[in-house]
PDB file of C-alpha atoms in Angstrom:
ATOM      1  CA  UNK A   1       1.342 -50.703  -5.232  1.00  0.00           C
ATOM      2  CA  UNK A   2       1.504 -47.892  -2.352  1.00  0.00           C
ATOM      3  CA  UNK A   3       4.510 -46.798  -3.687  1.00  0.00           C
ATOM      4  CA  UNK A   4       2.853 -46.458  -7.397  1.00  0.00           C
ATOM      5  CA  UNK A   5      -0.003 -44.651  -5.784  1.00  0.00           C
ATOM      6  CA  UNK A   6       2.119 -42.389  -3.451  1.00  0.00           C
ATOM      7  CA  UNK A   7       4.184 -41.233  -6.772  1.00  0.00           C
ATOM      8  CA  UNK A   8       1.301 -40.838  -8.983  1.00  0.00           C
ATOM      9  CA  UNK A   9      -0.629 -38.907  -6.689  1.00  0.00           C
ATOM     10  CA  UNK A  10       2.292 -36.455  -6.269  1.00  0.00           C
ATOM     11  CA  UNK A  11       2.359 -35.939  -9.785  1.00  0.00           C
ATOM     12  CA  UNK A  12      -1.510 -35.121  -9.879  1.00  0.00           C
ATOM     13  CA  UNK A  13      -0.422 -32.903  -6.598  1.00  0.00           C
ATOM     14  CA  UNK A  14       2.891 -31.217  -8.969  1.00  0.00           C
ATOM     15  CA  UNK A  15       0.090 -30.553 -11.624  1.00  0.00           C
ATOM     16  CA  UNK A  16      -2.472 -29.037  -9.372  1.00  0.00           C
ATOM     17  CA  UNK A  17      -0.567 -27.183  -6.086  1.00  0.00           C
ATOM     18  CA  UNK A  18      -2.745 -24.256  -5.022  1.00  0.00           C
ATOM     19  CA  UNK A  19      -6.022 -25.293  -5.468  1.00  0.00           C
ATOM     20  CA  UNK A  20      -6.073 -29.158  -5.732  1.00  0.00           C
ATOM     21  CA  UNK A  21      -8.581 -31.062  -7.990  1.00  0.00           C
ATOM     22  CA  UNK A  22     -11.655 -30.953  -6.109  1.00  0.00           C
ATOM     23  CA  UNK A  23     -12.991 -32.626  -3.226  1.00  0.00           C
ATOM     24  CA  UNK A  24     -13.769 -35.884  -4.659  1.00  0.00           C
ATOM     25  CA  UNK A  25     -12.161 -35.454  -7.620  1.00  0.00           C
ATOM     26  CA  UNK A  26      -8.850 -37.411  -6.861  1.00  0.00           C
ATOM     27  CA  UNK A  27     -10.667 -41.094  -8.687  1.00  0.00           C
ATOM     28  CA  UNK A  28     -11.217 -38.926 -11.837  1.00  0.00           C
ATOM     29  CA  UNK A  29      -7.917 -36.964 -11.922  1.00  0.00           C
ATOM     30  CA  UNK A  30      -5.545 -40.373 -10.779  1.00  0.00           C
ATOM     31  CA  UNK A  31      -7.539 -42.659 -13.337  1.00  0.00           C
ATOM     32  CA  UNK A  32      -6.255 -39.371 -16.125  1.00  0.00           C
ATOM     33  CA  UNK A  33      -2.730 -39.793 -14.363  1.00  0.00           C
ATOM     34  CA  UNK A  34      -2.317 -43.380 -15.292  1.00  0.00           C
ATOM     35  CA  UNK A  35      -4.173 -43.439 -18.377  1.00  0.00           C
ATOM     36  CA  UNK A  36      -2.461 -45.998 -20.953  1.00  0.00           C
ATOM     37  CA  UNK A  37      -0.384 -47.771 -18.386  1.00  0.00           C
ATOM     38  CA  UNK A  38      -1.205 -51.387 -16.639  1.00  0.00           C
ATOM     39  CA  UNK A  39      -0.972 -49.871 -13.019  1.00  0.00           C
ATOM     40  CA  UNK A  40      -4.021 -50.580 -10.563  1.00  0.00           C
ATOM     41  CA  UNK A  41      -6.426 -47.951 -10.616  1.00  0.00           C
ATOM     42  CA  UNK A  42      -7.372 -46.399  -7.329  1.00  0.00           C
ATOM     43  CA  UNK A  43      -9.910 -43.907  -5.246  1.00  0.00           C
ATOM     44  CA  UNK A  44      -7.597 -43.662  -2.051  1.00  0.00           C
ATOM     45  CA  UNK A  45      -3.890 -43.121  -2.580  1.00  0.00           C
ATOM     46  CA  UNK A  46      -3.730 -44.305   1.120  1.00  0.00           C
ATOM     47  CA  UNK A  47      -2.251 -41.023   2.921  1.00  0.00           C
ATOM     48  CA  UNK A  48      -4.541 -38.645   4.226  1.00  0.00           C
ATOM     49  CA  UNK A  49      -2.148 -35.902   3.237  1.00  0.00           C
ATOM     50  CA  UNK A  50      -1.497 -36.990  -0.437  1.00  0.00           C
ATOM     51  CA  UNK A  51      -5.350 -37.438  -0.952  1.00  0.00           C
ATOM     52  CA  UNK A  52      -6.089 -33.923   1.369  1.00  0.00           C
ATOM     53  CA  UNK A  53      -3.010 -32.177  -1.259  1.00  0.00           C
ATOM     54  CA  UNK A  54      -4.626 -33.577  -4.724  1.00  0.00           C
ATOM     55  CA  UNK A  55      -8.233 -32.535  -3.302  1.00  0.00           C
ATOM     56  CA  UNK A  56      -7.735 -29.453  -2.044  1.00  0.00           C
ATOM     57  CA  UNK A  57      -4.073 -28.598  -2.817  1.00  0.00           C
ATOM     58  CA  UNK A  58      -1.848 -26.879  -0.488  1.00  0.00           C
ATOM     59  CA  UNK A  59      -4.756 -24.590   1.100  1.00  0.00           C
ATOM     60  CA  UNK A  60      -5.914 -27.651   2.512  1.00  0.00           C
ATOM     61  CA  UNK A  61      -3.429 -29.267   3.938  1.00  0.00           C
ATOM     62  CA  UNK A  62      -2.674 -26.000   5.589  1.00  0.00           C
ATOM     63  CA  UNK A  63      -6.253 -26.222   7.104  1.00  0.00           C
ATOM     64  CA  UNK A  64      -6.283 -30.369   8.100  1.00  0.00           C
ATOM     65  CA  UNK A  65      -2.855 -29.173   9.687  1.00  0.00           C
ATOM     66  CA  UNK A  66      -4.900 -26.181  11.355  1.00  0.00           C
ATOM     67  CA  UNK A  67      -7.831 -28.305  13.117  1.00  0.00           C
ATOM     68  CA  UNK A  68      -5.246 -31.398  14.341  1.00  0.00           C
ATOM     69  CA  UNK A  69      -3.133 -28.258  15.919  1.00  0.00           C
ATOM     70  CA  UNK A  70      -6.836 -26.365  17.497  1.00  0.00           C
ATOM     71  CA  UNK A  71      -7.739 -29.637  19.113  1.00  0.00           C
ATOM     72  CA  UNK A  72      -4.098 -30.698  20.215  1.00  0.00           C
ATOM     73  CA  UNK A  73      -4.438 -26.988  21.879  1.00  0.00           C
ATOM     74  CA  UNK A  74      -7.731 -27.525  23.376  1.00  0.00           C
ATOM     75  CA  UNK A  75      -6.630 -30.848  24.647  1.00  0.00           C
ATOM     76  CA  UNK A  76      -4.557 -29.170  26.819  1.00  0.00           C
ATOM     77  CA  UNK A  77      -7.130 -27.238  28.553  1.00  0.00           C
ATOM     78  CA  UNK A  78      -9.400 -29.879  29.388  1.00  0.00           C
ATOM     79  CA  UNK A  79      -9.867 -30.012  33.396  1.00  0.00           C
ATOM     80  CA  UNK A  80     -10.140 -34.026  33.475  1.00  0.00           C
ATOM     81  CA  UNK A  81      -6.949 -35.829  32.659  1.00  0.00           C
ATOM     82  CA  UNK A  82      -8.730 -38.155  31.160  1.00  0.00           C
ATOM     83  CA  UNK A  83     -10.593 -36.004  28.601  1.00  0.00           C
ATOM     84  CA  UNK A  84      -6.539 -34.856  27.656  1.00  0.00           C
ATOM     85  CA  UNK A  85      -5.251 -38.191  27.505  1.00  0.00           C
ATOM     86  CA  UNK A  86      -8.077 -39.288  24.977  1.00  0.00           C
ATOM     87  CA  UNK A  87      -7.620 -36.289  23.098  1.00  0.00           C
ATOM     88  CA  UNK A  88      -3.653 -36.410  22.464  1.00  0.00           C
ATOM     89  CA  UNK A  89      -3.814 -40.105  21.997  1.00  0.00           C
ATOM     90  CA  UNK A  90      -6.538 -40.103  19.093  1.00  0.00           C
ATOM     91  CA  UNK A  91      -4.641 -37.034  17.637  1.00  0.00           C
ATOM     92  CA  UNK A  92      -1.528 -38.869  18.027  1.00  0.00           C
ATOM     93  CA  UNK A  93      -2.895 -42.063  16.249  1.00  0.00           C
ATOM     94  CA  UNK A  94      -4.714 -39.978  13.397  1.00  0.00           C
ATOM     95  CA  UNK A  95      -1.647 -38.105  12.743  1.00  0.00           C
ATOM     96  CA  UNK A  96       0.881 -40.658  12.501  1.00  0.00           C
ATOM     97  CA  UNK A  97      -1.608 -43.428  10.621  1.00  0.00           C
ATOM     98  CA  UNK A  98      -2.808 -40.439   8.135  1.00  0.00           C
ATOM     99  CA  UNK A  99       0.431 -40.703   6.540  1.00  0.00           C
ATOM    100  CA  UNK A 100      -0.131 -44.338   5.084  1.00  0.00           C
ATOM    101  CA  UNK A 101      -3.962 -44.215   5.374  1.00  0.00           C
ATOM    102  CA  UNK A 102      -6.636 -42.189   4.458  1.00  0.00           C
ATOM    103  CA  UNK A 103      -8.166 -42.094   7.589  1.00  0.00           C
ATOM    104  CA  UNK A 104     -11.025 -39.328   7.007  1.00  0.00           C
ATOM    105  CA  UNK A 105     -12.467 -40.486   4.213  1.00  0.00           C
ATOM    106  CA  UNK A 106     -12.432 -44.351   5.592  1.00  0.00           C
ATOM    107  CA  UNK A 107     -16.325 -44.759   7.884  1.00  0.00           C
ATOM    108  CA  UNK A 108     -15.202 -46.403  10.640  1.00  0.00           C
ATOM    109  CA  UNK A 109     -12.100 -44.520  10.710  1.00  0.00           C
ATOM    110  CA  UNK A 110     -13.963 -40.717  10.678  1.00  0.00           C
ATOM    111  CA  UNK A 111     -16.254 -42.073  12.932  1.00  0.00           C
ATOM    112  CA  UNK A 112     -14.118 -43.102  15.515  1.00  0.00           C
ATOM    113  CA  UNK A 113     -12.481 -39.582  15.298  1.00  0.00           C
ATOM    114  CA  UNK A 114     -15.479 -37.762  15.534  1.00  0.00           C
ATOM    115  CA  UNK A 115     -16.859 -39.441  18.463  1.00  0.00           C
ATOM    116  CA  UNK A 116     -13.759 -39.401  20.411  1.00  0.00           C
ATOM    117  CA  UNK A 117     -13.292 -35.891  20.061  1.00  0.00           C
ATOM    118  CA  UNK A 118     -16.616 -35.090  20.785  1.00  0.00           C
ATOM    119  CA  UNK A 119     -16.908 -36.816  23.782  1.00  0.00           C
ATOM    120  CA  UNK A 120     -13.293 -35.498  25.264  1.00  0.00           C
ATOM    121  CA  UNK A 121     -14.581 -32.160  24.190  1.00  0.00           C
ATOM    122  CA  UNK A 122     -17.800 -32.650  26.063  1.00  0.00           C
ATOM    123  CA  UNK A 123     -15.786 -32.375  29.383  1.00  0.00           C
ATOM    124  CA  UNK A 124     -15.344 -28.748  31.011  1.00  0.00           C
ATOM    125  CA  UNK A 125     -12.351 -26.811  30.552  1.00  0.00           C
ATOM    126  CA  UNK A 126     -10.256 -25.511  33.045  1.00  0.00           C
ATOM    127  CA  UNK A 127     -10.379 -21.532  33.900  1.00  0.00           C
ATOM    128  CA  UNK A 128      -7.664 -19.642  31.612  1.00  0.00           C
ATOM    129  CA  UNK A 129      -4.212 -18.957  33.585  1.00  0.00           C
ATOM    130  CA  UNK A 130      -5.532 -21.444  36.505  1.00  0.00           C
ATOM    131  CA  UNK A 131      -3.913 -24.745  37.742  1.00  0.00           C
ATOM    132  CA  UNK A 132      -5.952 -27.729  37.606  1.00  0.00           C
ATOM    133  CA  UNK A 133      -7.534 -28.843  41.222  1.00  0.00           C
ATOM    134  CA  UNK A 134      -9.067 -31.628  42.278  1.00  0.00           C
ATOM    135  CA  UNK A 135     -12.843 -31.706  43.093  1.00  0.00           C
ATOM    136  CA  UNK A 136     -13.654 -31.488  46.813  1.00  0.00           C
ATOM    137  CA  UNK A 137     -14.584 -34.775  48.507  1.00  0.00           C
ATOM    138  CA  UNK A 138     -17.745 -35.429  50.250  1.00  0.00           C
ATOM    139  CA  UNK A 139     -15.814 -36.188  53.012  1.00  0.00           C
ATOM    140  CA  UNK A 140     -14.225 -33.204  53.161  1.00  0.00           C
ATOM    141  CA  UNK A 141     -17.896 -31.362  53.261  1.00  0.00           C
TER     142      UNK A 141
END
């Protein structure tokens, strides 16, 4: 069945490049797509990339692409480790899963997302052009 949805929703994608369907209007425009055949009907072609391409067509891809590359970047600045780790791993895992799951428009999924990025991004950032340094120990007052 993937492999029915993945080929129908490129054809929906082939029909409408530039400017997609509409946000929300993939259900409408891949029920029209299959119209008079027995295939399953579906809301969620189950790629974040196929569903962000019949949406909002190439413009949006270009800008899902955009915000995984601003917060990959911003990772990188964090001053805690542990604020970068979180960061590049739930990129990582959104980026590679988005291909055969929808993962922004699934709740638990977005969620999970949003709240991880928030709270790495909640961390401070580390001065442009400086090195990272550890914070002075009491001790060492």
């Amino acid at each position: 069945d993937r492999l029915s949805f993945f080929a129908n929703s490129w054809r929906i994608i082939e029909a409408h490049p530039v400017a997609g369907v509409g946000t929300g209007g993939f259900a409408e425009a891949y029920r029209r797509e299959i119209a008079g055949t027995d295939q399953l009907v579906t809301a969620n072609p189950h790629s974040q990339y196929l569903l962000s391409a019949a949406e909002q067509g190439v413009l949006g891809v270009v800008l899902l692409f955009g915000l995984f590359y601003a917060l990959w970047r911003d990772a990188r600045r964090r001053a805690q480790p542990t604020d970068r780790l979180v960061l590049h791993a739930l990129l990582a895992a959104t980026v590679v899963s988005s291909l055969v799951n929808s993962m922004l428009i699934d709740h638990v999924e977005t969620l999970l997302f949003a709240l991880g990025c928030g709270i790495a991004l909640a961390g401070p950032r580390r001065d442009p052009g400086s090195t990272i340094r550890r914070m002075p120990s009491a001790e060492a007052a």
